[in-house]
XYZ file of C-alpha atoms in Angstrom:
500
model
C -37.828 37.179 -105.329
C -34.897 39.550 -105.633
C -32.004 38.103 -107.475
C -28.179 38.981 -107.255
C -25.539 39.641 -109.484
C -22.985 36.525 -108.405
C -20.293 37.792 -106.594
C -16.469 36.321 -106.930
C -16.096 33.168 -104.888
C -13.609 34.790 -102.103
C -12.817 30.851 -100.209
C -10.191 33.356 -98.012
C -10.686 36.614 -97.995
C -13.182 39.342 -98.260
C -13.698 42.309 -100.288
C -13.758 45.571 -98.382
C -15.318 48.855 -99.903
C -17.321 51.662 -99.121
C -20.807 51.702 -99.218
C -23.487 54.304 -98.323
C -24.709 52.937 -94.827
C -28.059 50.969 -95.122
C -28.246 50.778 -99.278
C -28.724 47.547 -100.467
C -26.405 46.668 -103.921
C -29.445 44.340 -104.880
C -30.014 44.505 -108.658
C -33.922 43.802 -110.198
C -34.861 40.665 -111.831
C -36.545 37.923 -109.712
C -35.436 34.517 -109.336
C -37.239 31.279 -107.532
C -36.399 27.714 -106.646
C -33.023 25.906 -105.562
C -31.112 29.519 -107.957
C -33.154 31.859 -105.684
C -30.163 34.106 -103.992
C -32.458 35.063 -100.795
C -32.246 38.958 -99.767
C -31.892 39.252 -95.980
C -32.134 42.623 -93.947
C -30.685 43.531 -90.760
C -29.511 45.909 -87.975
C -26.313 43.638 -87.364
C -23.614 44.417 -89.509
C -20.539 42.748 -88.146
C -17.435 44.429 -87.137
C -15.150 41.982 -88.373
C -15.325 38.720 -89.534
C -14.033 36.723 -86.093
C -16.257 35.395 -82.831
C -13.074 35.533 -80.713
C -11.925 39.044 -82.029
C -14.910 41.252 -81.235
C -16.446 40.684 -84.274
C -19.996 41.224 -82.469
C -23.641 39.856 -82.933
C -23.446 40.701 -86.772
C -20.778 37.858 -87.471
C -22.748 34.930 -85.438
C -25.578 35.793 -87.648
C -24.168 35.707 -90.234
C -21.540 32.963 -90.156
C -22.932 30.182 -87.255
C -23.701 27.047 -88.776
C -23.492 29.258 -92.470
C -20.040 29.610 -92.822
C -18.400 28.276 -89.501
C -19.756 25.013 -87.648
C -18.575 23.542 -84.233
C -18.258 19.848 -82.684
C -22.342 20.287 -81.825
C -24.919 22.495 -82.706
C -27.153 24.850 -80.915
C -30.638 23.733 -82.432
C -33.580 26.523 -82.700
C -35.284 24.589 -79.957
C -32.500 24.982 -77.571
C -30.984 21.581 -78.166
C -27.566 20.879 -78.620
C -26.793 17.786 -81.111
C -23.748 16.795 -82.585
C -22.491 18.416 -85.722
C -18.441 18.427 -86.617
C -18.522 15.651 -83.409
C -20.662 12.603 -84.135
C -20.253 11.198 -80.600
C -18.199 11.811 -77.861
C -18.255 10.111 -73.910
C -17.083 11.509 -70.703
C -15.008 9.631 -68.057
C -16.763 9.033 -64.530
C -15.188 11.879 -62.757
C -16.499 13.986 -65.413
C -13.119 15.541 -66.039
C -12.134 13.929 -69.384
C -13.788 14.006 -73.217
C -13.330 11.838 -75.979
C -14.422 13.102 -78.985
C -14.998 11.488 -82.623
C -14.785 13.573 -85.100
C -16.962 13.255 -88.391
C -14.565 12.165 -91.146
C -14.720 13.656 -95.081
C -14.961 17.634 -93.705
C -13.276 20.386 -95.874
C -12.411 23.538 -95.419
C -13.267 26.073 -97.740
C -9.807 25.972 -98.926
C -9.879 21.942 -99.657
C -7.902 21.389 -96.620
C -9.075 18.600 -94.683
C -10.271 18.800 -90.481
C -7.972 16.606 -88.041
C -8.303 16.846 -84.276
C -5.386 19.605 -84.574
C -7.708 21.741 -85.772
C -10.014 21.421 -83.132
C -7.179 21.825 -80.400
C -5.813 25.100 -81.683
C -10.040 26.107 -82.512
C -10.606 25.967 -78.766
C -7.886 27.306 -77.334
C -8.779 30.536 -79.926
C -11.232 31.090 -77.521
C -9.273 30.466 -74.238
C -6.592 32.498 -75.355
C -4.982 35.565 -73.292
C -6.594 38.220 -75.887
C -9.717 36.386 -76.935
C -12.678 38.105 -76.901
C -15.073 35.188 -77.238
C -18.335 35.631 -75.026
C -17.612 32.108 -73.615
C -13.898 32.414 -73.121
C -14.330 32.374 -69.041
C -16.746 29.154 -69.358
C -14.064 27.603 -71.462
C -11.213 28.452 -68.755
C -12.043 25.180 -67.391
C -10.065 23.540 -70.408
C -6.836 21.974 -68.758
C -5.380 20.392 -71.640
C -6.012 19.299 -75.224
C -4.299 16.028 -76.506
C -4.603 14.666 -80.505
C -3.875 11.019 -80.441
C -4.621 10.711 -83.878
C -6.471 12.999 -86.701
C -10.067 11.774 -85.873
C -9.893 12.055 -81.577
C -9.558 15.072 -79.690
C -9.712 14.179 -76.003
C -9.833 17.745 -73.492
C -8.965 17.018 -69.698
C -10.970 19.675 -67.782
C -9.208 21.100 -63.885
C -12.418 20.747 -62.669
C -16.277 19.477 -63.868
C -18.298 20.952 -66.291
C -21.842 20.440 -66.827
C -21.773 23.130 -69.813
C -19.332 22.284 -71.228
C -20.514 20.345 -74.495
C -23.246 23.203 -74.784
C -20.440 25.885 -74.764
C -18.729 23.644 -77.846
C -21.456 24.798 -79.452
C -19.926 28.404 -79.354
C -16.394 27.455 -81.050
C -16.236 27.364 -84.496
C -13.746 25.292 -86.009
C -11.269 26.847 -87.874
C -7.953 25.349 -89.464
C -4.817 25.027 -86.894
C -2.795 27.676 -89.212
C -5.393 30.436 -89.945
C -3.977 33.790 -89.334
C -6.433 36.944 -90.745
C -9.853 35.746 -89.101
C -10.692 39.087 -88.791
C -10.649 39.564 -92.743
C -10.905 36.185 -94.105
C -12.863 32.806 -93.636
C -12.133 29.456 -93.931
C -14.349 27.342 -92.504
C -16.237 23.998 -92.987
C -20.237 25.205 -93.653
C -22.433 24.906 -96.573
C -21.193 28.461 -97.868
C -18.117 30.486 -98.343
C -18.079 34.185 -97.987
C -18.558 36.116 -101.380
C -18.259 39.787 -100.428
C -18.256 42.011 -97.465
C -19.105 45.914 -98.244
C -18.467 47.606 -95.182
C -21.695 49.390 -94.365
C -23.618 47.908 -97.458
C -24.068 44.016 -97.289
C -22.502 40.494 -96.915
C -22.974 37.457 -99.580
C -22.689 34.419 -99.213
C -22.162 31.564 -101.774
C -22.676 27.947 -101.641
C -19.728 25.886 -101.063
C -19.115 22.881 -103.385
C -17.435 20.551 -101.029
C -19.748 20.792 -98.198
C -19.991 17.353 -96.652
C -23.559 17.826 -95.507
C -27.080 18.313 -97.456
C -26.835 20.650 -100.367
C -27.919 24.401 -99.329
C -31.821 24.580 -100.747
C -31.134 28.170 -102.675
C -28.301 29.997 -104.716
C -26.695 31.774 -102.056
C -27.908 34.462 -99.338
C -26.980 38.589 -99.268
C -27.393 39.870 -95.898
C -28.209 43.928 -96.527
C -26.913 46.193 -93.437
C -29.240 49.343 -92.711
C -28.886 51.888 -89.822
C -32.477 52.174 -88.485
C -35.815 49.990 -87.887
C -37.526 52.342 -90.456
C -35.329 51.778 -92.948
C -35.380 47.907 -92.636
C -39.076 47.433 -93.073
C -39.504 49.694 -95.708
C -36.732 47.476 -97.350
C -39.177 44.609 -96.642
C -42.003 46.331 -97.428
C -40.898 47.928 -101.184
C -39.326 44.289 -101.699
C -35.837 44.950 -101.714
C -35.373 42.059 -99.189
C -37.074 38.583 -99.007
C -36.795 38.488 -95.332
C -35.889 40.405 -92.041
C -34.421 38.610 -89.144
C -36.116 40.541 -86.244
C -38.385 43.260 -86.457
C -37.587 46.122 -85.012
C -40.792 48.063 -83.974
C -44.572 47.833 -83.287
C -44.915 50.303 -86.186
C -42.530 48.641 -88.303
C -45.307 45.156 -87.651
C -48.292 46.487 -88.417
C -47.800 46.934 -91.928
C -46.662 43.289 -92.442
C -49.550 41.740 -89.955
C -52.372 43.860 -91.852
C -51.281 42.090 -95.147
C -51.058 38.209 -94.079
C -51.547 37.130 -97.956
C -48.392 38.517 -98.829
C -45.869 38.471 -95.962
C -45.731 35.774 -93.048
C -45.073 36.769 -89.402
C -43.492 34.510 -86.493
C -42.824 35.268 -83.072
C -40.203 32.955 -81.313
C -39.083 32.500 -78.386
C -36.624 35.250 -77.449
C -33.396 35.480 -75.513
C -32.462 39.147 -75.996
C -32.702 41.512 -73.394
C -32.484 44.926 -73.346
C -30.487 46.259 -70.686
C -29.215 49.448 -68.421
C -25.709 47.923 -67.363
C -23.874 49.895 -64.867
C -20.601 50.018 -64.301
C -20.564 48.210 -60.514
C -16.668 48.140 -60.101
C -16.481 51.968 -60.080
C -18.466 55.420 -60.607
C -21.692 55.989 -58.879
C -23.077 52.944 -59.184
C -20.608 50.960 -56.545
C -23.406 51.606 -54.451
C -26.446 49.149 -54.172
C -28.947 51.563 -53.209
C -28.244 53.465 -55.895
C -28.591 50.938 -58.380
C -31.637 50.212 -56.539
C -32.671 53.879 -57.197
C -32.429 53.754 -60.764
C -34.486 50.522 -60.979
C -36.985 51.357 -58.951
C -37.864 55.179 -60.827
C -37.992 52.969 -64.103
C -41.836 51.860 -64.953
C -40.591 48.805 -67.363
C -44.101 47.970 -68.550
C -44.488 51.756 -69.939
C -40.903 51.838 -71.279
C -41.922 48.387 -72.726
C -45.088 49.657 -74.104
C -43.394 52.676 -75.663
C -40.790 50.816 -77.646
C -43.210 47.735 -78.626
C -46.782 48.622 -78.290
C -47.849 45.171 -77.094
C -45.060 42.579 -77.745
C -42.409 41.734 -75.617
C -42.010 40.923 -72.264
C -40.745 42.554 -69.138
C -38.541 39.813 -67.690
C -37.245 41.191 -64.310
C -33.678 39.375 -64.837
C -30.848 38.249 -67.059
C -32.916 34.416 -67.496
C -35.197 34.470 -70.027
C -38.299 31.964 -69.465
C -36.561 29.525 -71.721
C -33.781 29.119 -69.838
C -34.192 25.899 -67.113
C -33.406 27.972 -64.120
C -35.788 31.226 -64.930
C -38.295 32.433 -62.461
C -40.797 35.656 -62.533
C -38.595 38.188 -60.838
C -40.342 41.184 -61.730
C -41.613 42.160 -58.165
C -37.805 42.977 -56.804
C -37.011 46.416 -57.175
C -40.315 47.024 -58.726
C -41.720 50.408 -60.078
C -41.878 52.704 -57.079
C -40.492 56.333 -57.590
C -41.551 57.376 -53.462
C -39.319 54.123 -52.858
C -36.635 55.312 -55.526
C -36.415 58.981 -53.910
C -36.057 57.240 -50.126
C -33.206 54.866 -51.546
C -31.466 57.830 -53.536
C -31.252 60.160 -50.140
C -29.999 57.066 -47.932
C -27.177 56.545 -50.979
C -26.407 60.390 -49.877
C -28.562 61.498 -53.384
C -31.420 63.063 -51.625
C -30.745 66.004 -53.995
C -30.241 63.526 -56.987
C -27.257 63.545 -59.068
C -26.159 63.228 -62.799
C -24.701 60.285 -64.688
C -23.595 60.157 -68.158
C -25.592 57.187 -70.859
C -23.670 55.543 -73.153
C -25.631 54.636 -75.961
C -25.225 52.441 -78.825
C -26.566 54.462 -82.251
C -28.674 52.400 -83.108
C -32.279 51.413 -82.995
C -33.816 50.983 -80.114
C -30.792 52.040 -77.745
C -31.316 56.119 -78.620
C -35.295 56.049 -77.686
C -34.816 53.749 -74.932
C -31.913 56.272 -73.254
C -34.511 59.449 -74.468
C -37.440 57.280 -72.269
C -34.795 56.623 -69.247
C -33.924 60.318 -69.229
C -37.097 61.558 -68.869
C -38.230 59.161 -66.331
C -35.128 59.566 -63.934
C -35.073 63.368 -64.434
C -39.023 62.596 -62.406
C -36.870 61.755 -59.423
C -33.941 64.160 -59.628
C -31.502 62.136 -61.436
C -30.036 63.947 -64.533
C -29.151 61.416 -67.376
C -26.583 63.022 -69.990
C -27.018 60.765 -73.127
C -23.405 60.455 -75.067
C -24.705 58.379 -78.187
C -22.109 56.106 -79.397
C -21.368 53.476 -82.342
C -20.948 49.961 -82.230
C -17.186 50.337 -82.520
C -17.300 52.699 -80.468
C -18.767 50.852 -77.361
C -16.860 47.721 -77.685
C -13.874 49.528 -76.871
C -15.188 52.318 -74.620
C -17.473 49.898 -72.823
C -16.884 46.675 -73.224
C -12.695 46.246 -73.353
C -12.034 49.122 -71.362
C -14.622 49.177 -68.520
C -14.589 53.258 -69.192
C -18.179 54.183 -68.873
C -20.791 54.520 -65.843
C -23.691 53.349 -67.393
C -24.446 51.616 -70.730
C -27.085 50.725 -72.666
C -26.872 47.554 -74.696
C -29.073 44.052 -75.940
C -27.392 40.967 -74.545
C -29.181 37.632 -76.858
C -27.095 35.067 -75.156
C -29.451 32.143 -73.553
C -27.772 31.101 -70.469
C -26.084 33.888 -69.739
C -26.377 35.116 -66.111
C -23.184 33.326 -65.071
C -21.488 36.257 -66.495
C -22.108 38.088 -63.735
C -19.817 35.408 -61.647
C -16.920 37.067 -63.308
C -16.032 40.569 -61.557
C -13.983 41.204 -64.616
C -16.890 41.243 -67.117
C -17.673 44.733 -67.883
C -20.616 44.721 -65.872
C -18.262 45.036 -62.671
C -20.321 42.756 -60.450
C -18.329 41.473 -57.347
C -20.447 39.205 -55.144
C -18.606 36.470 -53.519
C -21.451 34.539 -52.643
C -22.665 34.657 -56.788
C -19.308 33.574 -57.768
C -19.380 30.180 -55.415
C -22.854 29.481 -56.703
C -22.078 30.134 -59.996
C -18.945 27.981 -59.773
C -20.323 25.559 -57.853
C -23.840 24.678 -60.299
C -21.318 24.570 -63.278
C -19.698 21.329 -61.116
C -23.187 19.937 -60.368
C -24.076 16.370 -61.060
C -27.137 16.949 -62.396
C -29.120 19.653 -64.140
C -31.766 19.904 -61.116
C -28.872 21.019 -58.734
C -27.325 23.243 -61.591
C -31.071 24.655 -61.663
C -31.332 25.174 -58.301
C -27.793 26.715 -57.609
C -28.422 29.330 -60.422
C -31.563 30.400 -59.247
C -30.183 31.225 -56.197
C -26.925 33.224 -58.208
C -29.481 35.168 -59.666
C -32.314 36.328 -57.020
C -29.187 38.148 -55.105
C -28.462 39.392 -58.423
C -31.353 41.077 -58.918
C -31.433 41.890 -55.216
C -28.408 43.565 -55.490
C -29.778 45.245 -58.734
C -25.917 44.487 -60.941
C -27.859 45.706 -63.899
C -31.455 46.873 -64.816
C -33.269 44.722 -67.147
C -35.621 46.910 -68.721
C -37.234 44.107 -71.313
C -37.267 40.892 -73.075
C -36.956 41.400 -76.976
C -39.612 40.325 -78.839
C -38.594 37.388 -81.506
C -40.457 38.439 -84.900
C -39.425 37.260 -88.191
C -41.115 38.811 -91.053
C -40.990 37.444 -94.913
C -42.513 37.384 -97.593
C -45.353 34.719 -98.198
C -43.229 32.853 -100.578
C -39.759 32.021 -98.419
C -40.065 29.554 -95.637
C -37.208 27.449 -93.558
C -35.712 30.279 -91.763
C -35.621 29.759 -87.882
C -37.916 31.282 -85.949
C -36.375 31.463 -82.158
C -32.910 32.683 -83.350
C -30.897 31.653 -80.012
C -27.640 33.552 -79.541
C -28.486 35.504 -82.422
C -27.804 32.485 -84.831
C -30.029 32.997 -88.587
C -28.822 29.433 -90.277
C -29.542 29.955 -93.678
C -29.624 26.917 -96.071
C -32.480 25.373 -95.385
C -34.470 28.739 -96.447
C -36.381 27.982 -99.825
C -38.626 29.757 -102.283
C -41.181 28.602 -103.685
């Protein structure tokens, strides 16, 4: 076990410096029991430090239920319980919440939480310039009222059946926080210690926390830039544990030595996808889109990237998700089909569309795989290899791409394709109603049933190519236990992770 030198309690801001990407600022020594600080690698450095501020997949791994909580809790088996709430009731109409909130909660800066900060925490999200995932499922939010520190009741303009799930995607954060894209203040077991841009995050155990005691000394997240890179930080013992394996190769190491490291696979809700840009470009047309999907063999792309884990999923609904169904058959592998569908779109000589890629692993071998595979049929793919900065501007604020590639690991996701102003571009009126119309359903079978139909005409139409589930493997070694296994939403809760 790889200890830490202690970094300065920071309750409200960060440290910023410059690191060599992918080193780890680990010092030797080894450490065990409840003082263990627990050495954690991964691809998903955060941009910034806010959910509603583009602070990307990084920062909900890092801080959900770590350093931020929210009224209820996203559990690893898909479950949402309360948290912050500790009950709440709905009118009959279904357009009103009342919500208790748990008394004795701090913030890391000894402030206590009242129902005002919940009001201004959600409307964070629904805000004009928020950049929260969820901020269109929150729109429904009509009006917050405090009547006194301990009740929040939200009046809703129309019913919600998600709603209390999508709680679980607003963290609660004090009514006059300013900088929540440099500094924390939340009410989890830990409080940020350092953040060394390109290097690593730490976190520290926070004192006050009105919950159960965190079972080690504190948690460093370690940033690197490539799969390799990670698992040989596992492997030479520079971390304790990585939160998602990256490669078949990267695997075999770890599953050929079972007395030293352990190895679960969860349940996944990442997919890999080709999003194109359906609002403008090339790929306004359907039979286009069609094209592309139908010159990509999934299973071989699939078996390139991850030998034999993972699963080709044939749409944006995982298998855990209640409305999923095997899709896989619709715009199947057919390259004769693909050349007949490029010359009716008026491509009979093909034509050439510029990749965005994310930098980083697996996006650059997936676009490499994609290139040759189109270029099979006449399409020419120019690959323009991009960082994660880069593409949340480019791509995802200002819609200026054609294609993309990117890993969505949202569960319950597909209704973002009822909202033409997502960057995917999609614009079916028929999606929209069904989409808007299972989020007012009475029950979850008619909320099933209405989103299954949403998405087979969203895979009909093709709105993206969904080239593969993700694989869910966490790989330690032998000695820590208590991580999560599924990681939902890209959530890696850290405090009940032990040593022993």
């Amino acid at each position: 076990m790889k200890s830490r030198t202690a970094a300065a309690l920071v309750a409200s801001g960060i440290a910023l410096s410059l690191a060599l990407a992918g080193c780890s600022s680990s010092n030797g020594g080894s450490s065990s029991g409840a003082d263990a600080t627990v050495a954690i690698g991964s691809l998903y450095e955060p941009t910034n430090l806010s959910n509603v501020d583009g602070g990307g997949q990084g920062v909900n791994e890092a801080f959900q239920d770590n350093v931020y909580e929210g009224l209820f809790r996203l559990g690893d088996d898909g479950k949402v319980t309360p948290l912050l709430a500790t009950a709440y009731k709905a009118s009959s109409d279904g357009l009103t919440y009342t919500f208790t909130l748990r008394k004795g909660v701090k913030f890391h800066d000894g402030g206590t939480l009242t129902s005002a900060d919940v009001k201004s925490s959600i409307e964070r999200v629904t805000a004009e310039d928020s950049q929260s995932s969820r901020k269109s499922s929150l729109s429904v939010v009509k009006s917050i009222a405090t009547p006194d520190d301990d009740t929040v009741e939200v009046t809703l303009s129309k019913r919600s059946i998600s709603f209390v799930y999508n709680l679980s995607y607003v963290w609660i954060v004090p009514a006059d926080a300013t900088k929540l894209k440099t500094e924390e203040n939340g009410t989890g077991p830990y409080t940020l210690g350092t953040f060394k841009r390109g290097s690593s995050l730490t976190l520290e155990p926070f004192a006050g926390y009105w919950g159960k005691k965190p079972a080690n000394g504190g948690v460093e997240f370690d940033y690197f830039t490539s799969a390799s890179t990670l698992s040989n930080a596992l492997a030479s013992g520079r971390v304790d544990v990585v939160t998602s394996i990256q490669s078949p190769d990267a695997l075999s190491r770890f599953t050929a030595d079972t007395s030293k490291y352990t190895v679960s696979e969860g349940d996944s809700t990442t997919k890999e996808l080709l999003a194109f840009n359906d609002a403008k470009g090339p790929f306004t047309d359907v039979k286009l889109r069609q094209a592309i999907s139908a010159a990509v063999d999934r299973k071989a792309l699939l078996k390139a990237i991850w030998g034999d884990y993972g699963t080709v999923n044939g749409s944006m609904v995982p298998p855990t998700d209640p409305w999923y169904q095997d899709l896989t058959s619709v715009n199947a592998y057919d390259p004769a089909k693909a050349k007949d569908l490029l010359a009716q779109a008026g491509h009979a000589d093909g034509f050439t569309f510029t990749l965005d890629t994310p930098s980083y692993d697996p996006h650059p071998a997936v676009a490499q795989y994609l290139q040759s595979a189109l270029k099979k049929v006449g399409v020419t793919v120019d690959i323009n290899t991009i960082s994660a900065d880069e593409w949340y501007t480019k791509v995802y604020q200002q819609h200026d791409f054609e294609a993309t590639l990117q890993e969505h690991v949202n569960d319950r996701d597909v209704v973002f394709y009822g909202d033409p102003d997502f960057y995917f571009g999609y614009d079916n009126a028929d999606v929209q109603q069904d989409i808007a119309d299972a989020e007012q359903a009475t029950s979850e079978d008619q909320q099933t049933e209405l989103l299954k139909q949403a998405n087979e005409q969203i895979v009909k139409d093709a709105a993206s190519d969904w080239l593969y589930l993700y694989p869910q493997i966490v790989v330690s070694d032998k000695d820590v236990t208590g991580y999560w296994k599924n990681g939902l939403n890209s959530q890696f809760p850290v405090s009940g992770i032990t040593v022993s």
